[in-house]
PDB file of C-alpha atoms in Angstrom:
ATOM      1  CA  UNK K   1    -110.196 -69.332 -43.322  1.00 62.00           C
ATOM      2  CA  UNK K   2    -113.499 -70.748 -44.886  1.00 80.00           C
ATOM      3  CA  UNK K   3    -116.334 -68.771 -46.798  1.00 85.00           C
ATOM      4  CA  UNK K   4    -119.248 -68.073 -44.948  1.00 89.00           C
ATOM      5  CA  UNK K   5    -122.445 -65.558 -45.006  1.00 91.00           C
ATOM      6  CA  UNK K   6    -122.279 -62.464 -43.300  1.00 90.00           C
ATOM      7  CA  UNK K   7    -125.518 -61.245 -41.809  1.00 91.00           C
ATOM      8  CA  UNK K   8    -125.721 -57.668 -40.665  1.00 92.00           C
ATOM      9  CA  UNK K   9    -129.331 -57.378 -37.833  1.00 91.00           C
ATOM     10  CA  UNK K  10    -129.435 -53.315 -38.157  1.00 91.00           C
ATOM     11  CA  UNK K  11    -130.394 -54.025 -41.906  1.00 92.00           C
ATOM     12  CA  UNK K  12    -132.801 -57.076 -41.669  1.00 92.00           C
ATOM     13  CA  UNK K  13    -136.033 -56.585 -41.854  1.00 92.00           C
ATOM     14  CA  UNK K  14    -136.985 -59.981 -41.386  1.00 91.00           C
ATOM     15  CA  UNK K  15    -139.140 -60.683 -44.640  1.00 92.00           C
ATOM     16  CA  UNK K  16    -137.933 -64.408 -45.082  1.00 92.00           C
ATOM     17  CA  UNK K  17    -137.184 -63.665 -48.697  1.00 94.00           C
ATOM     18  CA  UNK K  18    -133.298 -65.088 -48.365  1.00 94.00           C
ATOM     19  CA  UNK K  19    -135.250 -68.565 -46.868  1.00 93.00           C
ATOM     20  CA  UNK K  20    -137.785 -68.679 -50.169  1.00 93.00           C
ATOM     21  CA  UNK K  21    -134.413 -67.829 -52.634  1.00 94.00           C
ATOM     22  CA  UNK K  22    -132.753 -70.615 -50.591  1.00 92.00           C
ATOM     23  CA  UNK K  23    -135.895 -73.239 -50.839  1.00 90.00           C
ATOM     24  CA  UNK K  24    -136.634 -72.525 -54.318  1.00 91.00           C
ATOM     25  CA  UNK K  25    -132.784 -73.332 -55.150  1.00 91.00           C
ATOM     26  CA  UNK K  26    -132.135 -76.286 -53.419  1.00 87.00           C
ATOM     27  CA  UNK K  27    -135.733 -77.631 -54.853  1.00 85.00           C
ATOM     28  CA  UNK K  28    -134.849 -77.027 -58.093  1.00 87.00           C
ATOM     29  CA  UNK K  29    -132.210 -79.400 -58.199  1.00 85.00           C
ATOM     30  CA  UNK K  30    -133.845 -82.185 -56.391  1.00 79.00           C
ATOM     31  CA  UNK K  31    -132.459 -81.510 -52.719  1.00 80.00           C
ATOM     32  CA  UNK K  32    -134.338 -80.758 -49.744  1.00 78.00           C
ATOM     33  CA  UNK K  33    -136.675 -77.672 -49.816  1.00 81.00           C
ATOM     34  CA  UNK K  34    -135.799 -76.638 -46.211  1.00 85.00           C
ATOM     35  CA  UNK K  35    -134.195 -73.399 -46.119  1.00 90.00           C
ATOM     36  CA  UNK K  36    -130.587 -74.014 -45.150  1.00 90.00           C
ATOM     37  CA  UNK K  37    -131.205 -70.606 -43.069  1.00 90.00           C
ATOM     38  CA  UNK K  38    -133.231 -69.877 -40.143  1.00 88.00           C
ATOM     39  CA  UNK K  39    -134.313 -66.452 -38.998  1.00 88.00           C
ATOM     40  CA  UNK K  40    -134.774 -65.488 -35.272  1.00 88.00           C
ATOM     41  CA  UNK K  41    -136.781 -62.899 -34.237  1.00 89.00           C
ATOM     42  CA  UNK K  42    -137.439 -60.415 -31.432  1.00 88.00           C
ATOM     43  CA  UNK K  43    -138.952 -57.412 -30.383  1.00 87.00           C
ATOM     44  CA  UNK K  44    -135.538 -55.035 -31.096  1.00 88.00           C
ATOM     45  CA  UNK K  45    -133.890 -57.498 -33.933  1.00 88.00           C
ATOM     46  CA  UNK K  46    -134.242 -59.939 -36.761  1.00 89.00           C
ATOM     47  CA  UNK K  47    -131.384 -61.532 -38.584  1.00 89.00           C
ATOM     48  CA  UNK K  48    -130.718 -64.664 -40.350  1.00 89.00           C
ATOM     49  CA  UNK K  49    -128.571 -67.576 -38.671  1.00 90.00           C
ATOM     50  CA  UNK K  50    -126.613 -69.909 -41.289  1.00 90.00           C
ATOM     51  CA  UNK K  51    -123.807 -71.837 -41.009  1.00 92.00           C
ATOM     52  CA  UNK K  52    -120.215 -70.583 -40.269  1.00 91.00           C
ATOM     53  CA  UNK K  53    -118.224 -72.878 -42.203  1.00 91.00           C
ATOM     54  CA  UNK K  54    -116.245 -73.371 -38.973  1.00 89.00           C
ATOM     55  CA  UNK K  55    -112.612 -73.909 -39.677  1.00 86.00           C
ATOM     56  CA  UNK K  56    -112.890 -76.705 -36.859  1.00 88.00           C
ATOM     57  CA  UNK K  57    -116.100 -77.726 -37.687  1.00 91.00           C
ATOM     58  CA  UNK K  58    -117.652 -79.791 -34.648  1.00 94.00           C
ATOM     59  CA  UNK K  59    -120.397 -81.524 -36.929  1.00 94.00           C
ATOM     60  CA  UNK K  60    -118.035 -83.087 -39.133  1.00 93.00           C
ATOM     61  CA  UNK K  61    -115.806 -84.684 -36.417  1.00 94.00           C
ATOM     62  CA  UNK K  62    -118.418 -86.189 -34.625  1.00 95.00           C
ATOM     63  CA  UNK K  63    -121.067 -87.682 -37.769  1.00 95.00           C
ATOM     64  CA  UNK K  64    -121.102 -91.613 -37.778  1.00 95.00           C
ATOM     65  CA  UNK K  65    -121.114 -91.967 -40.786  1.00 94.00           C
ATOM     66  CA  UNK K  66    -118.775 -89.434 -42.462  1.00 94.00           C
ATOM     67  CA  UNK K  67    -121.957 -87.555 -44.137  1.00 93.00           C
ATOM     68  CA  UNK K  68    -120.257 -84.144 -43.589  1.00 94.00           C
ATOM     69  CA  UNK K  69    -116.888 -83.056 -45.665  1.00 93.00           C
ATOM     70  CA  UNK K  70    -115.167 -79.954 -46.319  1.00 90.00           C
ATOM     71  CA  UNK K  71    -114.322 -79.159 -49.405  1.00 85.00           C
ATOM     72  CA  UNK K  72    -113.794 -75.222 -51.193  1.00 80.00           C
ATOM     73  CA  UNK K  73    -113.758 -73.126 -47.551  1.00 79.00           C
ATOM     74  CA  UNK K  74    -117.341 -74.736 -46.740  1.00 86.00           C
ATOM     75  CA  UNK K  75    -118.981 -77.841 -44.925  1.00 91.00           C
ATOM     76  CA  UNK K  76    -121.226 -79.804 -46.818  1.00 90.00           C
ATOM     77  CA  UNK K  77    -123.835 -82.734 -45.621  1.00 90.00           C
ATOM     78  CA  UNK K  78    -124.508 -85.471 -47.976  1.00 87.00           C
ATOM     79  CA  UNK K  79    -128.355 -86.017 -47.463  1.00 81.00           C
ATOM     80  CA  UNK K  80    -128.138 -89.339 -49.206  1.00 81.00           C
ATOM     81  CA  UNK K  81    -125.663 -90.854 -46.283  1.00 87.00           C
ATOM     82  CA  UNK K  82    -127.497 -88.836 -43.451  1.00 88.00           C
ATOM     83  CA  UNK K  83    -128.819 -91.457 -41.052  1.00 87.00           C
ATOM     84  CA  UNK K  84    -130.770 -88.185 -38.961  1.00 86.00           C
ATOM     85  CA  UNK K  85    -128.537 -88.866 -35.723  1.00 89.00           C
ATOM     86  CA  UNK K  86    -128.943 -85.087 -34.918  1.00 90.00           C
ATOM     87  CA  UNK K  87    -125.857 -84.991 -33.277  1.00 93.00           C
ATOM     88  CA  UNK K  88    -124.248 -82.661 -35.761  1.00 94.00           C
ATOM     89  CA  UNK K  89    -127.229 -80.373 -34.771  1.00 92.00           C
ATOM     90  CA  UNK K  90    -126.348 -80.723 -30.894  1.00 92.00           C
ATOM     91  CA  UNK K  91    -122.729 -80.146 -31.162  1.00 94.00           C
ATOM     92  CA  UNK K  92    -123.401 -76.736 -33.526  1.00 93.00           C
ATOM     93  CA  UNK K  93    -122.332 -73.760 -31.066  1.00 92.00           C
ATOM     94  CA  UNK K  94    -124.182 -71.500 -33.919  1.00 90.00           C
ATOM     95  CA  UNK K  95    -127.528 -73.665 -33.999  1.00 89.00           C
ATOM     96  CA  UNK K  96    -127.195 -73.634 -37.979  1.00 91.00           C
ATOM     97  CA  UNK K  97    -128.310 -77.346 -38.450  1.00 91.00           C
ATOM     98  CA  UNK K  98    -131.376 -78.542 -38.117  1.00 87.00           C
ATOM     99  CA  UNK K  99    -133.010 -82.022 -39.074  1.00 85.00           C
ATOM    100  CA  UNK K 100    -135.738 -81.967 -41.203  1.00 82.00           C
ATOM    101  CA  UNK K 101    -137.539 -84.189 -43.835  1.00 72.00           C
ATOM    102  CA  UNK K 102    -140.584 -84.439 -45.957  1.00 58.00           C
ATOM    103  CA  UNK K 103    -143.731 -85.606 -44.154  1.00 53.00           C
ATOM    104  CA  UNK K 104    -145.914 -89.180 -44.637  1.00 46.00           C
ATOM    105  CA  UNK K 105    -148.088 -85.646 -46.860  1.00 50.00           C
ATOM    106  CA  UNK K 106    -145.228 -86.157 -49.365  1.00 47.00           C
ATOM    107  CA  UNK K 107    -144.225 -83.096 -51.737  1.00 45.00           C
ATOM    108  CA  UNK K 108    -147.579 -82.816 -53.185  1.00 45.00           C
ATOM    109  CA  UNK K 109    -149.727 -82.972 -50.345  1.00 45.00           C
ATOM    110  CA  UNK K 110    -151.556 -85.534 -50.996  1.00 47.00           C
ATOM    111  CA  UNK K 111    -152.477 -86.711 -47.672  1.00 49.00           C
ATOM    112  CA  UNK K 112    -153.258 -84.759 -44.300  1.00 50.00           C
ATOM    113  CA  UNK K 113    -150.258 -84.132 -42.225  1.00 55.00           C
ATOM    114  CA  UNK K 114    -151.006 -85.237 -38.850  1.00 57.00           C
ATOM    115  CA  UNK K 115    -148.372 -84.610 -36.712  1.00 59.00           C
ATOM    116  CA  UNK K 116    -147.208 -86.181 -33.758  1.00 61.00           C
ATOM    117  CA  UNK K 117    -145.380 -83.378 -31.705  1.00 61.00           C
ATOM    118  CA  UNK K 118    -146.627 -79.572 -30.326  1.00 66.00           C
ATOM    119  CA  UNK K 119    -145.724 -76.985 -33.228  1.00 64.00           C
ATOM    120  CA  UNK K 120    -143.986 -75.325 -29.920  1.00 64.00           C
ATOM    121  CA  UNK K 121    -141.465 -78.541 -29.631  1.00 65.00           C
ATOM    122  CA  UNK K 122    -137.716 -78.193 -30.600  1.00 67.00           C
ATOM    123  CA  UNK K 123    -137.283 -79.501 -33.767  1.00 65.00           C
ATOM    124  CA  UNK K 124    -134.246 -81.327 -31.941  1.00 67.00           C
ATOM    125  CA  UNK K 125    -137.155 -83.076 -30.361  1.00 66.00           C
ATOM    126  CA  UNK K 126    -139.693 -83.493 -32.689  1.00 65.00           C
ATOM    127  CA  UNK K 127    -140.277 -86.673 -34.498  1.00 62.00           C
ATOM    128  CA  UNK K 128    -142.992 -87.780 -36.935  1.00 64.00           C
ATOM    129  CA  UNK K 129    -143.992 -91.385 -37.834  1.00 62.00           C
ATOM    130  CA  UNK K 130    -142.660 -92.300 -41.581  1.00 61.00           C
ATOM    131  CA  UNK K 131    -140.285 -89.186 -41.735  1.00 66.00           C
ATOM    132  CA  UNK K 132    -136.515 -90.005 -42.321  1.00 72.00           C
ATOM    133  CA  UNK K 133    -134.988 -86.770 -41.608  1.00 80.00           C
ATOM    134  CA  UNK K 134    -132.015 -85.396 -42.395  1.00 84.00           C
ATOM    135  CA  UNK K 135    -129.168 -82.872 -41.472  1.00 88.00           C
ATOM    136  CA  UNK K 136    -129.747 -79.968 -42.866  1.00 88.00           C
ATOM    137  CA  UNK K 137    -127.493 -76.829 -43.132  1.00 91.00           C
ATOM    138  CA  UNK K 138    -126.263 -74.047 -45.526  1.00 92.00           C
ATOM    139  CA  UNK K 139    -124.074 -75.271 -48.312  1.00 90.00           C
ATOM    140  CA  UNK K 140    -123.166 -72.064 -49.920  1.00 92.00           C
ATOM    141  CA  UNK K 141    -125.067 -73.108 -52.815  1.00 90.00           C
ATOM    142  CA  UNK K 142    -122.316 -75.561 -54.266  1.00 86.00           C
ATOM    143  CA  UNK K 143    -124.459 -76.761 -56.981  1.00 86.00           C
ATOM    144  CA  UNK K 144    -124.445 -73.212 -58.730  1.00 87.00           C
ATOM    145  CA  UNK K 145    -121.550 -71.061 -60.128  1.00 87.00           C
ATOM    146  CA  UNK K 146    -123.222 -68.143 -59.425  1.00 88.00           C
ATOM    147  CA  UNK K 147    -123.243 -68.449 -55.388  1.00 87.00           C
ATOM    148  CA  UNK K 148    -125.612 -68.428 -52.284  1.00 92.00           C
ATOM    149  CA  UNK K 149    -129.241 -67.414 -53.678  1.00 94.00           C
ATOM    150  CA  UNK K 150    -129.912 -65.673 -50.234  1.00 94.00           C
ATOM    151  CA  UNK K 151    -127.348 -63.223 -50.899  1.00 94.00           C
ATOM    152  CA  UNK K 152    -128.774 -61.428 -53.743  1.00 95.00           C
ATOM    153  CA  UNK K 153    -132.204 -61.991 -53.366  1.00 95.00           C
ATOM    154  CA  UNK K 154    -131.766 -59.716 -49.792  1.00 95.00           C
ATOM    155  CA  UNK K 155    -133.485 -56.491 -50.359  1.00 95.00           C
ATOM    156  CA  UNK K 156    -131.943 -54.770 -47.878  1.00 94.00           C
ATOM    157  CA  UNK K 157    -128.510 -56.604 -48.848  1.00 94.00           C
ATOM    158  CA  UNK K 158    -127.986 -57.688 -44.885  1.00 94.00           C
ATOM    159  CA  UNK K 159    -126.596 -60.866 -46.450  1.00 93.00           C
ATOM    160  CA  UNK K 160    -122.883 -60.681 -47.713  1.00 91.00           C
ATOM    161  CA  UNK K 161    -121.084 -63.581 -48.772  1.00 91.00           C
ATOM    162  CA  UNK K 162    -117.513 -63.500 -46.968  1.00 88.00           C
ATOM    163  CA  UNK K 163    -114.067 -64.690 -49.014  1.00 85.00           C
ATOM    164  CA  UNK K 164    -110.639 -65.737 -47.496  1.00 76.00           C
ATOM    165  CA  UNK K 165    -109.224 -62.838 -48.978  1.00 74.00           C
ATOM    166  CA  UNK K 166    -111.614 -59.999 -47.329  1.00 65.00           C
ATOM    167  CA  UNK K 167    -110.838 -61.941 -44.243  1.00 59.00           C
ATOM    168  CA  UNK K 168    -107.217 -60.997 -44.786  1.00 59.00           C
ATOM    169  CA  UNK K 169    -107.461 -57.552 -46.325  1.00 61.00           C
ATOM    170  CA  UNK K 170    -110.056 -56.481 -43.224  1.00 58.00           C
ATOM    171  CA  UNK K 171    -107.375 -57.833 -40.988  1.00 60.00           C
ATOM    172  CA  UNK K 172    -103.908 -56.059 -42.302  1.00 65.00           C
ATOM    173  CA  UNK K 173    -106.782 -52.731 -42.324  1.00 64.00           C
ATOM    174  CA  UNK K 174    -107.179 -53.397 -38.805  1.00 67.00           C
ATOM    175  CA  UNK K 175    -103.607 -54.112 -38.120  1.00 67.00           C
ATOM    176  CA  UNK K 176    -102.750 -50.751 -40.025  1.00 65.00           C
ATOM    177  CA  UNK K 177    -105.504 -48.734 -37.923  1.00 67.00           C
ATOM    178  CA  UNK K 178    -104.261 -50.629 -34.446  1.00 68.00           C
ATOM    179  CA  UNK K 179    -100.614 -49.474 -35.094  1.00 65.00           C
ATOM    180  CA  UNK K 180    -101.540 -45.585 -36.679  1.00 64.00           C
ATOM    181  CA  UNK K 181    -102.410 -44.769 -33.097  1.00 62.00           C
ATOM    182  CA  UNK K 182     -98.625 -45.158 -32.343  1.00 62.00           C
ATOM    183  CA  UNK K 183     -96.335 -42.083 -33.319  1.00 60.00           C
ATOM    184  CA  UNK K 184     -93.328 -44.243 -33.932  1.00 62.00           C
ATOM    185  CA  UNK K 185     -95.108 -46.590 -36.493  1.00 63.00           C
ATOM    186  CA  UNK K 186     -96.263 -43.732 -38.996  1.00 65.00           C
ATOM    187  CA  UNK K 187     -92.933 -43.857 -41.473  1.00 69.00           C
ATOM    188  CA  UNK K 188     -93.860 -47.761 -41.585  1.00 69.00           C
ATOM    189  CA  UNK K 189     -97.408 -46.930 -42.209  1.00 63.00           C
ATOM    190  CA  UNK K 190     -96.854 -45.049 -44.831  1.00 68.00           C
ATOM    191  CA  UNK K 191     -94.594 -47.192 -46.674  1.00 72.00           C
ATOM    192  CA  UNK K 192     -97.043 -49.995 -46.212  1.00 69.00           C
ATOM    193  CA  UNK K 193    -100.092 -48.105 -47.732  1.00 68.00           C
ATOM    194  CA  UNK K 194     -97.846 -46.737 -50.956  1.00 72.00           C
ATOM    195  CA  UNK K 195     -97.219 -50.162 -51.488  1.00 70.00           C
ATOM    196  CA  UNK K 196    -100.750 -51.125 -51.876  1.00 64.00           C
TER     197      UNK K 196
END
């Protein structure tokens, strides 16, 4: 079981604050400054998507170039070996990679940003001239000890960052809840939950 970020819709409000903590972290040590997040929107709902750290991980079996590893319970890109094939961002049955790159404007903006495609395009689709882009995805915040910025900079904490081990424990509850319904299973039950 990997780690991966839990988002709960009944308590997002949709304020974009987890994408600025995310931005403002990965620019500050030189990466990308595309949130690693996206966040959907409709009339009823709002939540975040991120990456789910899949245990099969699509993107990383089919990458040319061996850009995308696993390492710790998570899936990491290596921006400096992307070559922007986007087909980690096809093959993603959670739509938590995108490509993205910084424009011919460059960081500061020194130049007008013309670009090339309809704001409304997919950014599967989109393309500008003298962009290199990139895979781009959540990486749990690997660079800092401290964890995912997104998580505590939620205020309505609808982020939660999710462990191997509550994996487990959530399971054995669920187990233990699935088998209390039977009559014959309540001496094991109990046994189980004095031993906890």
């Amino acid at each position: 079981m990997n780690r991966f970020i839990a988002i709960n819709p009944d308590a997002c409000i949709g304020c974009g604050t987890c994408r600025a903590a995310c931005s403002e972290g990965h620019r500050g040590v030189g990466l990308q400054a595309e949130p690693r997040l996206s966040l959907v929107m409709t009339r009823d709902v709002s939540a975040a998507v991120t990456c789910h750290h899949c245990e099969g991980a699509p993107c990383l079996q089919v990458c040319p170039v061996n850009a995308i590893d696993k390492a710790d319970g998570a899936v990491h890109v290596n921006e400096q070996h992307c070559i922007g094939c986007k087909l980690c961002a096809i093959v993603c049955p959670f739509g938590a990679i995108h490509p993205s790159g910084t424009s011919i404007a460059g960081v500061a903006g020194v130049k007008v940003n013309t670009p090339t495609f309809a704001a409304s395009l997919d950014p599967l689709l989109q393309w500008e001239i003298g962009v290199y882009t990139r895979a781009v995805k959540c990486d749990l915040c690997s660079y800092d000890e401290a964890g995912p910025h997104c998580v505590p900079a939620c205020p309505t904490k609808a982020l939660t960052l999710v462990e191997p081990r509550d994996m487990d424990d959530a399971g054995k509850d669920k187990r233990l809840h699935a088998a209390g319904a039977n009559d014959a299973m309540q001496p094991e039950i109990a046994a189980i939950r004095r031993t906890r």
